[in-house]
Structures are given as structure tokens and as C-alpha cells.
């Protein structure tokens, strides 16, 4: 399970100037992140703007990332989709492409009973031979994984971990305590990477790792070495940067994509209803990049 330990950026949606999926840009971003030395990639999740892409577009993204990097780092496919049918189709496709693991949010839009959520995740798990990682992100889905459901799902050997994006770091400790020793908990909130690791997270998957991989790799190095005071300093820098990423007009992802253009890796902008960076704020992007590079 060492292949899941380390810094795993959530892969960004890559569009051309017309807002269509860009194979070339997907490949360029994949190679760029690989060269930074990250442990793996989480493809097609929140940062992949999965909710705003159709099945064919999501499949294309999974395919071009796999073509670029299969066998070179750990690849996790997020396959959560509005219906079970589509999620299973994506899961099977990811298996064909050679992904290492699958992951999915719970069903969205309707507030379904836990029995339906259990069935949804179980049907995805049963559809392939790949290991499965629950994506718990209650602030976006409206459902917070219960210890009760986690314990039930743990009877399925395919379940190897949970990517926990709920804000209480204590949830990480509770999930670790409820499961077996090899169960992997991934820290979700980037703002709490260091505290997440200290309370028991084995590694992390995050939406801002991709724009500042060096900082997260450094934070992880200090955590692994037990140098918490240095780790805390890096977390402080990371949090200052995240606050500025979130302070401009437009979504955090649109700011990240403008920074990427300045890095010389153009991955396009965001897709509606996410808003691009607008007006004078575009001039502030350079300052954020400088802060990251310092
Ligand atoms: C994914 O699937 O793209 C992620 O892992 C992103 C998880 C992110 N949470 C949300 C709500 O977007 O990494 C976090 C987030 O970007 C970060 O903590 C900054 O707020």
C-alpha cells in the first residue's frame, strides 16, 4: 500500500480555447506533475470539474492521463457520476485503461438514505477488480460518511481507504480507529495537511497540490522526519497562498489555471458555471505565483 503514500494532486480539467477537452494539454499537465515528483494523480474529481463534464469527456481525460503516465505513478480514477449506471461504466473503463484504484463521491442531488449510498458504492466496487477509495466531502455532497456505514462497507475487501475532505481533523482519527491497520485515510482539506497527517492520515489528495507541489512535498518531508515546527511553517505558507487563491473574483480553479499559464503550461480556463478570473483581478495572479515560487 506504499504506492498510495505521499502527495497525490487532484488533476485539473484541461480545456482548449473553445472550452473543449484538450488531449495535448492533459498530457502536458500530466508530464509536468510527474516531473515534480508526486506520488500519484487523482483524476476526474472535484478539481477535474467532473460534475461539468459528460461521460465521453470524462473517459477522454482518464485515457489521456493513462496514456501519458501508466506504470510511472499511482493513478486513481474518480468515477462518481449522477447515476450508478454511468459510474459503473466509468469504473470499467478505468480498469481497462490500467488505473490502480477507483474512487467515488456518494450520490448527489437527492438526499438518499444510507441504504442507497451503501448500494451505490457497493455496485461500483463489485463492477471491477480494482481497489476502491470512498470520497467523503460532506460540504459538497450533503452526506457525511458514518462509522456505521464504513464498518459495513469494510466487509468488502475492495475497500482500501477513504479520502476525507470533511473539516474536523478528528474524523480522520475516527475513520482510522474504526478500520483495520492497512486502511488508508487520505487527508482532504489542504489547509490542514500537516494536522491531518499528525492525527493519522497516511497521505493526502488535494486540489491545490497541483499548483504548488514543491510546498506539499516539503511539508511531507518534514512530517515524515518528525520536524513538526518546520512542517508548520510550510503549512502557514500554504494557507496564505490558498487564502489568496480564494480571494479573487472567479473560482479557485480559474485562478490556479491563470497561474498555470504563467508557468508556461496552458491548461485553458474553467467551464461554466464556474467563473473565470475577471477584471482587475487578473493582474493579481502574478503576485500569487511569485509568492508560490518564493
Ligand atoms: C478533488 O477531488 O479534486 C480534490 O481532492 C479536491 C479537494 C478539495 N476540496 C474541495 C472542496 O474542493 O483539496 C481541497 C481544496 O481544494 C483545498 O483544501 C483548498 O480549499
mmCIF file of C-alpha atoms and ligand atoms in Angstrom:
data_model
loop_
_atom_site.group_PDB
_atom_site.id
_atom_site.type_symbol
_atom_site.label_atom_id
_atom_site.label_comp_id
_atom_site.label_asym_id
_atom_site.label_seq_id
_atom_site.Cartn_x
_atom_site.Cartn_y
_atom_site.Cartn_z
ATOM 1 C CA UNK A 1 0.000 0.000 0.000
ATOM 2 C CA UNK A 2 3.060 2.228 -0.113
ATOM 3 C CA UNK A 3 2.034 3.295 -3.592
ATOM 4 C CA UNK A 4 -0.699 5.424 -2.017
ATOM 5 C CA UNK A 5 1.619 7.185 0.450
ATOM 6 C CA UNK A 6 2.746 10.658 -0.459
ATOM 7 C CA UNK A 7 1.474 13.709 -2.270
ATOM 8 C CA UNK A 8 -1.311 12.955 -4.749
ATOM 9 C CA UNK A 9 -2.546 16.051 -6.614
ATOM 10 C CA UNK A 10 -6.135 16.147 -7.816
ATOM 11 C CA UNK A 11 -5.793 16.561 -11.593
ATOM 12 C CA UNK A 12 -7.269 19.737 -13.147
ATOM 13 C CA UNK A 13 -9.675 19.789 -16.094
ATOM 14 C CA UNK A 14 -7.726 20.736 -19.232
ATOM 15 C CA UNK A 15 -9.572 22.627 -21.940
ATOM 16 C CA UNK A 16 -8.649 24.230 -25.248
ATOM 17 C CA UNK A 17 -9.525 27.834 -26.069
ATOM 18 C CA UNK A 18 -13.057 26.783 -27.071
ATOM 19 C CA UNK A 19 -13.603 25.032 -23.736
ATOM 20 C CA UNK A 20 -13.337 21.506 -25.163
ATOM 21 C CA UNK A 21 -11.233 18.717 -23.650
ATOM 22 C CA UNK A 22 -7.663 19.113 -24.880
ATOM 23 C CA UNK A 23 -5.655 15.876 -25.225
ATOM 24 C CA UNK A 24 -2.389 17.812 -25.661
ATOM 25 C CA UNK A 25 -2.980 19.924 -22.567
ATOM 26 C CA UNK A 26 -3.961 16.889 -20.483
ATOM 27 C CA UNK A 27 -0.720 15.202 -21.478
ATOM 28 C CA UNK A 28 1.322 18.338 -20.784
ATOM 29 C CA UNK A 29 -0.151 18.715 -17.281
ATOM 30 C CA UNK A 30 0.333 15.019 -16.534
ATOM 31 C CA UNK A 31 4.006 15.147 -17.521
ATOM 32 C CA UNK A 32 4.524 18.438 -15.658
ATOM 33 C CA UNK A 33 3.205 16.946 -12.400
ATOM 34 C CA UNK A 34 5.115 13.705 -12.905
ATOM 35 C CA UNK A 35 8.354 15.682 -13.250
ATOM 36 C CA UNK A 36 7.655 17.410 -9.926
ATOM 37 C CA UNK A 37 7.994 14.032 -8.212
ATOM 38 C CA UNK A 38 4.473 13.497 -6.892
ATOM 39 C CA UNK A 39 3.361 10.042 -5.797
ATOM 40 C CA UNK A 40 0.278 9.784 -7.968
ATOM 41 C CA UNK A 41 -2.680 11.566 -9.505
ATOM 42 C CA UNK A 42 -6.361 11.631 -8.600
ATOM 43 C CA UNK A 43 -8.096 12.039 -11.953
ATOM 44 C CA UNK A 44 -11.616 13.305 -12.597
ATOM 45 C CA UNK A 45 -12.578 14.529 -9.125
ATOM 46 C CA UNK A 46 -13.716 17.959 -7.930
ATOM 47 C CA UNK A 47 -10.623 19.612 -9.385
ATOM 48 C CA UNK A 48 -11.263 17.732 -12.597
ATOM 49 C CA UNK A 49 -14.612 19.599 -12.775
ATOM 50 C CA UNK A 50 -16.180 16.173 -13.235
ATOM 51 C CA UNK A 51 -19.606 17.471 -12.426
ATOM 52 C CA UNK A 52 -19.497 19.703 -15.520
ATOM 53 C CA UNK A 53 -18.296 17.061 -17.981
ATOM 54 C CA UNK A 54 -20.205 14.377 -19.836
ATOM 55 C CA UNK A 55 -19.242 10.718 -19.837
ATOM 56 C CA UNK A 56 -17.252 10.870 -23.083
ATOM 57 C CA UNK A 57 -15.251 13.842 -21.835
ATOM 58 C CA UNK A 58 -14.501 12.130 -18.543
ATOM 59 C CA UNK A 59 -13.416 8.993 -20.366
ATOM 60 C CA UNK A 60 -11.156 11.018 -22.639
ATOM 61 C CA UNK A 61 -9.450 12.627 -19.653
ATOM 62 C CA UNK A 62 -8.919 9.248 -17.970
ATOM 63 C CA UNK A 63 -7.497 7.892 -21.215
ATOM 64 C CA UNK A 64 -5.001 10.653 -21.976
ATOM 65 C CA UNK A 65 -3.633 10.686 -18.421
ATOM 66 C CA UNK A 66 -3.196 6.903 -18.514
ATOM 67 C CA UNK A 67 -1.526 7.063 -21.931
ATOM 68 C CA UNK A 68 0.976 9.569 -20.582
ATOM 69 C CA UNK A 69 1.802 8.027 -17.236
ATOM 70 C CA UNK A 70 0.585 4.463 -16.790
ATOM 71 C CA UNK A 71 3.079 2.457 -14.757
ATOM 72 C CA UNK A 72 5.063 5.565 -13.774
ATOM 73 C CA UNK A 73 3.000 6.678 -10.803
ATOM 74 C CA UNK A 74 -0.163 5.740 -8.929
ATOM 75 C CA UNK A 75 -3.316 6.593 -10.854
ATOM 76 C CA UNK A 76 -6.663 6.851 -9.089
ATOM 77 C CA UNK A 77 -9.811 7.366 -11.180
ATOM 78 C CA UNK A 78 -12.717 9.252 -9.652
ATOM 79 C CA UNK A 79 -15.818 7.685 -11.210
ATOM 80 C CA UNK A 80 -18.634 9.200 -9.161
ATOM 81 C CA UNK A 81 -21.409 10.320 -11.531
ATOM 82 C CA UNK A 82 -25.105 11.183 -11.206
ATOM 83 C CA UNK A 83 -26.300 7.635 -11.892
ATOM 84 C CA UNK A 84 -24.987 4.232 -10.832
ATOM 85 C CA UNK A 85 -25.010 3.156 -14.472
ATOM 86 C CA UNK A 86 -22.635 5.919 -15.549
ATOM 87 C CA UNK A 87 -20.390 5.410 -12.505
ATOM 88 C CA UNK A 88 -20.056 1.699 -13.287
ATOM 89 C CA UNK A 89 -19.331 2.452 -16.939
ATOM 90 C CA UNK A 90 -16.533 4.821 -15.934
ATOM 91 C CA UNK A 91 -15.216 2.292 -13.399
ATOM 92 C CA UNK A 92 -14.977 -0.444 -16.021
ATOM 93 C CA UNK A 93 -13.318 1.918 -18.445
ATOM 94 C CA UNK A 94 -10.741 2.970 -15.825
ATOM 95 C CA UNK A 95 -9.953 -0.693 -15.192
ATOM 96 C CA UNK A 96 -9.401 -1.306 -18.913
ATOM 97 C CA UNK A 97 -7.045 1.660 -19.024
ATOM 98 C CA UNK A 98 -4.939 0.219 -16.210
ATOM 99 C CA UNK A 99 -5.818 2.559 -13.335
ATOM 100 C CA UNK A 100 -4.601 1.425 -9.912
ATOM 101 C CA UNK A 101 -7.748 2.284 -7.964
ATOM 102 C CA UNK A 102 -11.223 3.779 -8.149
ATOM 103 C CA UNK A 103 -12.889 6.389 -6.014
ATOM 104 C CA UNK A 104 -16.348 7.981 -5.855
ATOM 105 C CA UNK A 105 -18.370 10.577 -4.001
ATOM 106 C CA UNK A 106 -21.751 9.411 -2.688
ATOM 107 C CA UNK A 107 -24.822 10.016 -4.887
ATOM 108 C CA UNK A 108 -25.654 13.707 -5.224
ATOM 109 C CA UNK A 109 -28.741 15.950 -5.629
ATOM 110 C CA UNK A 110 -31.375 13.806 -3.839
ATOM 111 C CA UNK A 111 -30.706 13.260 -0.150
ATOM 112 C CA UNK A 112 -30.822 9.475 -0.255
ATOM 113 C CA UNK A 113 -30.977 7.118 2.729
ATOM 114 C CA UNK A 114 -27.767 5.418 3.773
ATOM 115 C CA UNK A 115 -29.006 2.119 2.323
ATOM 116 C CA UNK A 116 -28.957 3.690 -1.161
ATOM 117 C CA UNK A 117 -25.490 5.120 -0.645
ATOM 118 C CA UNK A 118 -24.253 1.718 0.511
ATOM 119 C CA UNK A 119 -25.731 0.101 -2.571
ATOM 120 C CA UNK A 120 -24.232 2.724 -4.880
ATOM 121 C CA UNK A 121 -20.674 2.298 -3.580
ATOM 122 C CA UNK A 122 -21.080 -1.494 -3.431
ATOM 123 C CA UNK A 123 -22.202 -1.706 -7.055
ATOM 124 C CA UNK A 124 -19.172 0.294 -8.152
ATOM 125 C CA UNK A 125 -16.866 -1.916 -6.055
ATOM 126 C CA UNK A 126 -18.403 -5.081 -7.462
ATOM 127 C CA UNK A 127 -18.118 -3.903 -11.063
ATOM 128 C CA UNK A 128 -14.320 -4.300 -11.349
ATOM 129 C CA UNK A 129 -11.340 -5.970 -9.658
ATOM 130 C CA UNK A 130 -9.829 -2.638 -8.657
ATOM 131 C CA UNK A 131 -9.452 -1.402 -5.073
ATOM 132 C CA UNK A 132 -11.851 1.357 -4.041
ATOM 133 C CA UNK A 133 -11.486 4.598 -2.068
ATOM 134 C CA UNK A 134 -14.531 6.387 -0.637
ATOM 135 C CA UNK A 135 -14.548 10.146 -1.293
ATOM 136 C CA UNK A 136 -16.110 11.816 1.738
ATOM 137 C CA UNK A 137 -16.814 15.507 1.073
ATOM 138 C CA UNK A 138 -19.955 16.406 3.062
ATOM 139 C CA UNK A 139 -19.747 20.159 2.377
ATOM 140 C CA UNK A 140 -20.384 19.440 -1.317
ATOM 141 C CA UNK A 141 -22.483 16.261 -1.252
ATOM 142 C CA UNK A 142 -24.594 16.769 1.872
ATOM 143 C CA UNK A 143 -23.669 13.318 3.196
ATOM 144 C CA UNK A 144 -21.031 12.666 5.869
ATOM 145 C CA UNK A 145 -19.725 9.088 5.992
ATOM 146 C CA UNK A 146 -20.887 7.398 9.199
ATOM 147 C CA UNK A 147 -18.789 4.930 11.160
ATOM 148 C CA UNK A 148 -21.690 2.523 10.856
ATOM 149 C CA UNK A 149 -21.653 2.554 7.053
ATOM 150 C CA UNK A 150 -17.865 2.483 6.944
ATOM 151 C CA UNK A 151 -17.863 -0.678 9.050
ATOM 152 C CA UNK A 152 -20.449 -2.330 6.820
ATOM 153 C CA UNK A 153 -18.537 -1.468 3.658
ATOM 154 C CA UNK A 154 -15.277 -2.711 5.179
ATOM 155 C CA UNK A 155 -16.649 -6.228 4.837
ATOM 156 C CA UNK A 156 -15.851 -5.780 1.153
ATOM 157 C CA UNK A 157 -12.102 -6.380 0.649
ATOM 158 C CA UNK A 158 -12.007 -3.964 -2.252
ATOM 159 C CA UNK A 159 -12.458 -1.010 0.075
ATOM 160 C CA UNK A 160 -8.913 0.135 0.881
ATOM 161 C CA UNK A 161 -9.380 3.690 2.051
ATOM 162 C CA UNK A 162 -11.234 6.957 2.399
ATOM 163 C CA UNK A 163 -10.288 10.339 1.069
ATOM 164 C CA UNK A 164 -11.635 12.531 3.805
ATOM 165 C CA UNK A 165 -12.415 16.143 2.949
ATOM 166 C CA UNK A 166 -14.627 16.901 5.944
ATOM 167 C CA UNK A 167 -13.180 19.736 8.003
ATOM 168 C CA UNK A 168 -12.865 18.194 11.503
ATOM 169 C CA UNK A 169 -9.430 16.536 11.545
ATOM 170 C CA UNK A 170 -10.872 14.299 14.224
ATOM 171 C CA UNK A 171 -12.880 12.483 11.529
ATOM 172 C CA UNK A 172 -9.580 11.167 10.165
ATOM 173 C CA UNK A 173 -8.725 9.701 13.560
ATOM 174 C CA UNK A 174 -12.212 8.169 13.900
ATOM 175 C CA UNK A 175 -12.031 6.517 10.454
ATOM 176 C CA UNK A 176 -8.565 5.130 11.232
ATOM 177 C CA UNK A 177 -9.787 3.798 14.566
ATOM 178 C CA UNK A 178 -12.827 2.101 13.008
ATOM 179 C CA UNK A 179 -10.846 0.217 10.362
ATOM 180 C CA UNK A 180 -8.034 -2.351 10.103
ATOM 181 C CA UNK A 181 -4.353 -1.377 10.232
ATOM 182 C CA UNK A 182 -3.860 -1.289 6.465
ATOM 183 C CA UNK A 183 -6.822 1.003 5.834
ATOM 184 C CA UNK A 184 -5.604 4.234 4.214
ATOM 185 C CA UNK A 185 -7.020 7.619 5.153
ATOM 186 C CA UNK A 186 -6.130 10.439 2.762
ATOM 187 C CA UNK A 187 -6.187 13.978 4.088
ATOM 188 C CA UNK A 188 -8.639 16.089 2.053
ATOM 189 C CA UNK A 189 -8.504 19.728 3.241
ATOM 190 C CA UNK A 190 -5.167 21.106 2.022
ATOM 191 C CA UNK A 191 -5.319 23.784 4.724
ATOM 192 C CA UNK A 192 -4.947 21.011 7.309
ATOM 193 C CA UNK A 193 -2.435 18.751 5.620
ATOM 194 C CA UNK A 194 0.054 18.739 8.489
ATOM 195 C CA UNK A 195 -2.566 18.319 11.221
ATOM 196 C CA UNK A 196 -4.307 15.634 9.175
ATOM 197 C CA UNK A 197 -1.062 13.672 8.938
ATOM 198 C CA UNK A 198 -0.387 14.076 12.660
ATOM 199 C CA UNK A 199 -3.779 12.766 13.673
ATOM 200 C CA UNK A 200 -3.406 9.706 11.464
ATOM 201 C CA UNK A 201 -3.824 10.426 7.744
ATOM 202 C CA UNK A 202 -1.412 8.229 5.766
ATOM 203 C CA UNK A 203 -1.117 10.628 2.870
ATOM 204 C CA UNK A 204 -3.057 13.288 1.021
ATOM 205 C CA UNK A 205 -5.083 14.034 -2.083
ATOM 206 C CA UNK A 206 -5.703 17.722 -2.711
ATOM 207 C CA UNK A 207 -6.926 20.341 -5.114
ATOM 208 C CA UNK A 208 -4.129 22.854 -4.534
ATOM 209 C CA UNK A 209 -1.205 20.387 -4.560
ATOM 210 C CA UNK A 210 -1.031 20.744 -8.334
ATOM 211 C CA UNK A 211 -0.329 24.474 -8.235
ATOM 212 C CA UNK A 212 2.327 24.227 -5.502
ATOM 213 C CA UNK A 213 3.597 20.625 -5.432
ATOM 214 C CA UNK A 214 7.004 21.704 -4.108
ATOM 215 C CA UNK A 215 5.438 23.084 -0.918
ATOM 216 C CA UNK A 216 3.378 19.967 -0.190
ATOM 217 C CA UNK A 217 6.341 17.684 -0.941
ATOM 218 C CA UNK A 218 8.415 19.744 1.505
ATOM 219 C CA UNK A 219 5.684 19.654 4.168
ATOM 220 C CA UNK A 220 5.510 15.879 3.797
ATOM 221 C CA UNK A 221 9.284 15.607 4.065
ATOM 222 C CA UNK A 222 9.215 17.461 7.397
ATOM 223 C CA UNK A 223 6.254 15.476 8.719
ATOM 224 C CA UNK A 224 7.967 12.179 7.833
ATOM 225 C CA UNK A 225 11.137 13.356 9.540
ATOM 226 C CA UNK A 226 9.193 14.351 12.666
ATOM 227 C CA UNK A 227 10.198 18.000 12.262
ATOM 228 C CA UNK A 228 6.825 19.492 13.108
ATOM 229 C CA UNK A 229 7.951 23.030 13.644
ATOM 230 C CA UNK A 230 9.307 23.239 10.067
ATOM 231 C CA UNK A 231 6.219 21.421 8.762
ATOM 232 C CA UNK A 232 4.034 24.011 10.449
ATOM 233 C CA UNK A 233 5.912 26.862 8.769
ATOM 234 C CA UNK A 234 5.265 25.345 5.346
ATOM 235 C CA UNK A 235 1.599 24.835 6.229
ATOM 236 C CA UNK A 236 1.427 28.512 7.120
ATOM 237 C CA UNK A 237 2.820 29.490 3.694
ATOM 238 C CA UNK A 238 0.402 27.091 2.001
ATOM 239 C CA UNK A 239 -2.566 28.553 3.845
ATOM 240 C CA UNK A 240 -1.610 32.143 2.997
ATOM 241 C CA UNK A 241 -1.496 31.106 -0.652
ATOM 242 C CA UNK A 242 -4.819 29.217 -0.511
ATOM 243 C CA UNK A 243 -6.498 32.252 1.062
ATOM 244 C CA UNK A 244 -5.300 34.456 -1.817
ATOM 245 C CA UNK A 245 -6.315 31.817 -4.407
ATOM 246 C CA UNK A 246 -9.816 32.008 -2.960
ATOM 247 C CA UNK A 247 -9.922 35.792 -2.636
ATOM 248 C CA UNK A 248 -10.107 36.799 -6.318
ATOM 249 C CA UNK A 249 -13.235 37.095 -8.460
ATOM 250 C CA UNK A 250 -13.813 33.776 -10.158
ATOM 251 C CA UNK A 251 -13.348 30.298 -8.733
ATOM 252 C CA UNK A 252 -10.192 28.986 -7.073
ATOM 253 C CA UNK A 253 -9.678 26.754 -10.099
ATOM 254 C CA UNK A 254 -9.795 29.666 -12.518
ATOM 255 C CA UNK A 255 -7.062 31.415 -10.517
ATOM 256 C CA UNK A 256 -4.998 28.215 -10.482
ATOM 257 C CA UNK A 257 -5.355 27.943 -14.251
ATOM 258 C CA UNK A 258 -4.171 31.531 -14.764
ATOM 259 C CA UNK A 259 -1.132 30.709 -12.626
ATOM 260 C CA UNK A 260 -0.543 27.691 -14.841
ATOM 261 C CA UNK A 261 -0.468 29.936 -17.904
ATOM 262 C CA UNK A 262 2.258 31.986 -16.231
ATOM 263 C CA UNK A 263 4.135 28.759 -15.513
ATOM 264 C CA UNK A 264 4.164 28.110 -19.262
ATOM 265 C CA UNK A 265 1.736 25.195 -19.081
ATOM 266 C CA UNK A 266 -1.557 26.342 -20.586
ATOM 267 C CA UNK A 267 -4.450 24.131 -19.473
ATOM 268 C CA UNK A 268 -7.149 26.591 -20.529
ATOM 269 C CA UNK A 269 -9.715 28.069 -18.190
ATOM 270 C CA UNK A 270 -12.725 26.752 -16.288
ATOM 271 C CA UNK A 271 -16.036 25.637 -17.688
ATOM 272 C CA UNK A 272 -19.318 27.319 -16.764
ATOM 273 C CA UNK A 273 -20.984 27.684 -14.358
ATOM 274 C CA UNK A 274 -17.525 28.196 -12.790
ATOM 275 C CA UNK A 275 -16.420 31.751 -13.476
ATOM 276 C CA UNK A 276 -13.121 32.839 -14.980
ATOM 277 C CA UNK A 277 -10.929 35.410 -13.247
ATOM 278 C CA UNK A 278 -12.340 38.785 -14.161
ATOM 279 C CA UNK A 279 -11.452 42.443 -14.390
ATOM 280 C CA UNK A 280 -8.508 43.839 -12.470
ATOM 281 C CA UNK A 281 -8.058 40.604 -10.562
ATOM 282 C CA UNK A 282 -6.152 39.095 -13.468
ATOM 283 C CA UNK A 283 -3.283 41.418 -12.525
ATOM 284 C CA UNK A 284 -3.143 39.947 -9.040
ATOM 285 C CA UNK A 285 -2.411 36.460 -10.354
ATOM 286 C CA UNK A 286 1.252 37.205 -10.978
ATOM 287 C CA UNK A 287 1.687 38.195 -7.326
ATOM 288 C CA UNK A 288 0.283 34.868 -6.159
ATOM 289 C CA UNK A 289 2.626 32.996 -8.467
ATOM 290 C CA UNK A 290 5.582 34.960 -7.100
ATOM 291 C CA UNK A 291 4.519 34.017 -3.565
ATOM 292 C CA UNK A 292 4.393 30.338 -4.555
ATOM 293 C CA UNK A 293 7.814 30.495 -6.184
ATOM 294 C CA UNK A 294 9.486 32.169 -3.176
HETATM 295 C C1 LIG B 1 -10.558 16.685 -5.792
HETATM 296 O O1 LIG B 1 -11.257 15.701 -5.886
HETATM 297 O O2 LIG B 1 -10.329 17.431 -6.726
HETATM 298 C C2 LIG B 1 -9.945 17.034 -4.515
HETATM 299 O O3 LIG B 1 -9.304 16.233 -3.909
HETATM 300 C C3 LIG B 1 -10.100 18.396 -4.022
HETATM 301 C C4 LIG B 1 -10.390 18.514 -2.544
HETATM 302 C C5 LIG B 1 -10.531 19.960 -2.271
HETATM 303 N N1 LIG B 1 -11.812 20.255 -1.694
HETATM 304 C C6 LIG B 1 -12.719 20.989 -2.326
HETATM 305 C C7 LIG B 1 -13.978 21.290 -1.585
HETATM 306 O O4 LIG B 1 -12.540 21.400 -3.423
HETATM 307 O O5 LIG B 1 -8.203 19.991 -1.813
HETATM 308 C C8 LIG B 1 -9.435 20.502 -1.405
HETATM 309 C C9 LIG B 1 -9.445 22.000 -1.548
HETATM 310 O O6 LIG B 1 -9.196 22.326 -2.885
HETATM 311 C C10 LIG B 1 -8.388 22.664 -0.704
HETATM 312 O O7 LIG B 1 -8.480 22.231 0.612
HETATM 313 C C11 LIG B 1 -8.463 24.176 -0.792
HETATM 314 O O8 LIG B 1 -9.603 24.663 -0.159
#
